[in-house]
Amino acid sequence: MSAPETFDVVVVGGGPSGATAAETLARAGRSVLLLDRAGRIKPCGGAIPPRLIRDFAIPDTLICARARSARMIAPSDKRVNMPIEGGYVGMVDRDRFDEWLRDRAAMAGAQRRTGTFEALDRDADGTAVIRYRPEGRKGAETTSVRARTVVGADGAKSAVAAQAVPGAKENRCVFAYHEIIRAPKGGADFEPSRCDVWYQGGLSPDFYAWIFPHGDTASIGVGSMQKGFSLRSAVARLRAQTGLDACETVRTEGAPIPLKPLKRWDDGRDVLLAGDAAGVVAPASGEGIYYAMEGGRLAAEAVDERLRTGDARALRTARSRFMKSHGKVFMVLGVMQHFWYRSDKRRERFVSMCADPDVQALTWQAYMNKELVRARPGAHARIFFKDLGHLFGLSPA
């Protein structure tokens, strides 16, 4: 019996994070196996900011719609429009987008295989052994490959993380469900260049619901971490009240979304997590594509350093660099979600705050560029005092 193949890196999971990690490592000259399950599409609104488009060279052909405003809907049905001055948020379909990223990784030199990860074992010399079941071959037996390093990019409930990284099983999640529908031609509460976000306890007791344009289709979904809350029923109610219940349903998808980054992303040896497996989804907004791809790039750079030097401490740099760049944003958004999403009374005040021009300007600048805005201290001060007014009920809702 021949010995299993050996790769510098096996990347488990071919979403935006895994595909980005595989491409980056392949371009660095590493032998890479990218392993992904067939037919996997994550439920996702599909919004990508201009910084992602620039940083990761995303072609216009993948942008299926351009959102030029967002509309926030309060429990009272009050509606606040937030126009994007001089720009747009790109919308992508995850089936096409993810496959294009995987193809780009393959063109860079990564080897693609379709299969389901089953276990991470060790050879006699301590080298990691990835066991997976190939898909597309009836009755196929488990296959093994050796890996000098492993990137676990297999989602929020990562099997790689559960086996290799202490504390990974304890990460809490929001559960998301959405339906891809044919976009209406008229007669519905829908605008093809606007993202709608519904902050209503009846649609989500602790998160939000959304309607996002995707060109010929639209994503309508909801998230919640409350056990027993019916996500499907919430989407059905939202479709009925917006007139979207008459639209054809193309497909439905559901998956967990992590609430915050894990405290540890590596096993101190040769395994490193990225994307949802590492918990890099922004609190409050649930945005994950940019952070997944940024995390995949940082993971690749850390793994490359680990392979070059033999020093496992290099793996820690992925998390430290990510948190240095984005930790404050995640902290602020986490506080927002914890406070403002707890009741309809607070949601009402939160949507009222979104009508403020200072809030809108700084929100869009931070979102589009993926960093807190420091250039307008006066605006920050005004927002601080207005926020206090809302907190203590001194401002009108």
CSV table of N, CA and C in Angstrom, one decimal, residues 48 83 87 89 105 125 149 180 201 214 253 256 260 268 323 336 365 374:
chain,number,residue,atom,x,y,z
A,48,ILE,N,-20.7,43.1,-0.2
A,48,ILE,CA,-19.3,43.3,-0.1
A,48,ILE,C,-18.9,44.8,-0.2
A,83,PRO,N,-28.8,56.9,2.5
A,83,PRO,CA,-28.1,56.9,1.2
A,83,PRO,C,-26.6,56.8,1.3
A,87,GLY,N,-21.0,56.4,-3.8
A,87,GLY,CA,-20.5,55.1,-3.8
A,87,GLY,C,-21.6,54.0,-3.8
A,89,VAL,N,-22.5,49.7,-2.3
A,89,VAL,CA,-22.1,48.4,-1.8
A,89,VAL,C,-22.4,47.3,-2.8
A,105,ALA,N,-8.1,30.1,-7.0
A,105,ALA,CA,-7.1,29.4,-6.2
A,105,ALA,C,-6.5,28.2,-7.0
A,125,ASP,N,5.2,9.9,12.9
A,125,ASP,CA,6.2,10.9,13.1
A,125,ASP,C,5.5,12.2,13.5
A,149,THR,N,0.9,21.4,7.4
A,149,THR,CA,0.1,22.4,8.1
A,149,THR,C,-1.4,22.2,7.6
A,180,ILE,N,-33.8,32.6,-1.4
A,180,ILE,CA,-33.5,33.3,-2.6
A,180,ILE,C,-34.7,33.3,-3.5
A,201,GLY,N,-39.0,42.9,16.8
A,201,GLY,CA,-38.9,41.7,17.6
A,201,GLY,C,-39.8,40.5,17.1
A,214,HIS,N,-30.4,41.3,-5.5
A,214,HIS,CA,-29.3,40.5,-6.1
A,214,HIS,C,-29.5,40.5,-7.6
A,253,GLU,N,-31.7,28.2,2.3
A,253,GLU,CA,-30.5,27.8,3.0
A,253,GLU,C,-30.5,28.3,4.5
A,256,PRO,N,-25.4,28.3,10.9
A,256,PRO,CA,-25.0,29.1,12.1
A,256,PRO,C,-24.0,30.2,11.7
A,260,LYS,N,-18.6,36.0,17.8
A,260,LYS,CA,-17.4,36.8,18.1
A,260,LYS,C,-16.2,35.9,17.8
A,268,GLY,N,-1.2,25.5,18.4
A,268,GLY,CA,0.2,25.6,18.9
A,268,GLY,C,1.2,24.7,18.2
A,323,MET,N,-6.9,41.1,15.0
A,323,MET,CA,-7.5,41.9,16.1
A,323,MET,C,-6.9,43.3,16.2
A,336,MET,N,-23.1,47.4,20.7
A,336,MET,CA,-24.3,47.8,20.1
A,336,MET,C,-25.3,46.7,20.0
A,365,GLN,N,-18.6,55.5,6.1
A,365,GLN,CA,-17.2,55.6,6.0
A,365,GLN,C,-16.5,54.4,6.7
A,374,ARG,N,-11.4,58.3,12.3
A,374,ARG,CA,-10.8,59.2,13.3
A,374,ARG,C,-10.7,60.7,12.8
